[in-house]
Amino acid sequence: MSTSHDHFDLILRGGTVYDGTGDEPFSADIGVTGDRITALGDLSKATAKEDIDVSGMAVSPGFIDVHSHDDFHVLSSPDVEHNTLQGITTVVVGNCGFGAAPYEVAAGRLGDLFELPEAVKPWDGYAGYLATIDQVKPSLNVAVLIGHNTLRLDAMGDNQEVPPSIDQVTLMAGWVAEGMDAGAVGFSTGLIYEPGRFSMTDEIAAVATVACGYGGVYASHIRNEGGGLLEAVEEAIIVGEMSGCSVQISHHKASGSENWGRIEQSLELIEAARQRGLDVTADQYPYTSGSTRLAAVLQNRALTDGSGGFGLVKSEDVLIATAPGFPTYEGRSLASFVNEWDLPAEDAGQKILDEAGENVYVVIFMMGEGDVRRVMAHPTTMIGTDGIPAGSKPHPRAWGTYPRILGKYVREEGVISLHDAIHKMSGMPADKFQLAGRGVVREGAFADLVVFDPDTVIDTATYEDPKTPPTGMPHVIVNGSVVVRDGVHTHARTGRALRRGRE
Ligand SMILES: [Zn+2]
């Protein structure tokens, strides 16, 4: 325990501490020395190089975004403002099967949206990616999942619509071993996307088993979030049981109005698996719309018969978020193109892809509000943004996820308590993804901290104007340095590559 006459680098005075464990809050000053929290209690007699008065404010661990696609963005825009301004101090990248290595394949997907500066050179494997993070030093910490789609493209080239050969499975398994050796936190699939959708359960389990040998997580954008939701959740659980992995169901939802309510049974499947001893959890962003690749919407027949993984989606419920080279398309509904071009929705979508290329992203209204609340309130759900901050009209979740939960769902609607919400944003993901020394406010932990006003914090990002920071969240601290002060980014870049289980 520290003594009251200590001298610190930073003291946050007079706040109410939500420590990330899910326990009730308590009043305490927080003393920071270097990158660590070194005192918690009454520091009224202590001094510091920098004092911040946070009376009336909540102080919590920095938020851990378990569902990030910012693999390239953290290198191309290392202030990562859309994240840091909403209190995120760590991102887990590599979700939905799209990973950062091998570089040549990875750069062809997410890399097309985020141009890397000259100084950032192609990296060799996941070890190279994590080393590049440490070189560039973004404003937040980065942990990484190994993406199956990227490995499959590397191993199988253009011939994707078949099972892999033994040699090709061995190649994928080799990359997983490389990544896990380097400190990755697990393995992800995106089974609604190409080429993941061509893979069978036994292929996935075979590759996942390598990650699980290291204690990694299996995170899956499951095969179907529409009419086949339950079978798809079962598949993720089976992969967990075959491989021995702890399982993370990505952005847990029921998509397509004909499927709303199915989330009840899907939560029951998760509960049943947990009772059998399997560690199954999920993540969520707090909106009734999702965002994905337009190509995937067409591949899943969402605009025609709804037989694929999205259920049925109407063209008026699809907004163009990102259309490289066609900025005037961004923000428009697909229905407006259907009218202008006098084409069926499917054909209008294909025409946009033909013009703007495969990296067109859309916002889709596909979820029921009741389901969103039910998932949020469930103890197995943690929070992630799934943000893709490209183009002029990205989904507002990239800027608004955390303040929206704290303002709308905690304060205004009481869907969950504040201490539960904080747990889902910090301690719970730190445990799941083995981020040692993170996700809690206690002496000895890393000083990743967020200060917000529980009475006013709220998101401001909308579909029309999606790139706006929250209000009521003045300060964010990463590894002991103030990265956001009074709502303004300081350009401090103190983030690090996080390696599984290592401080
Ligand atoms: Zn996904």
mmCIF file of C-alpha atoms and ligand atoms in Angstrom, residues 67 69 96 193 221 251 386, ligand 1:
data_model
loop_
_atom_site.group_PDB
_atom_site.id
_atom_site.type_symbol
_atom_site.label_atom_id
_atom_site.label_comp_id
_atom_site.label_asym_id
_atom_site.label_seq_id
_atom_site.Cartn_x
_atom_site.Cartn_y
_atom_site.Cartn_z
ATOM 1 C CA HIS A 67 -14.162 -7.052 -32.192
ATOM 2 C CA HIS A 69 -11.095 -4.635 -37.907
ATOM 3 C CA CYS A 96 -14.170 -12.476 -38.949
ATOM 4 C CA TYR A 193 -17.666 -14.704 -46.308
ATOM 5 C CA HIS A 221 -18.372 -14.871 -37.409
ATOM 6 C CA HIS A 251 -21.473 -9.955 -32.933
ATOM 7 C CA ASP A 386 -16.898 -4.200 -35.371
HETATM 8 ZN ZN ZN B 1 -18.106 -10.271 -38.710
#
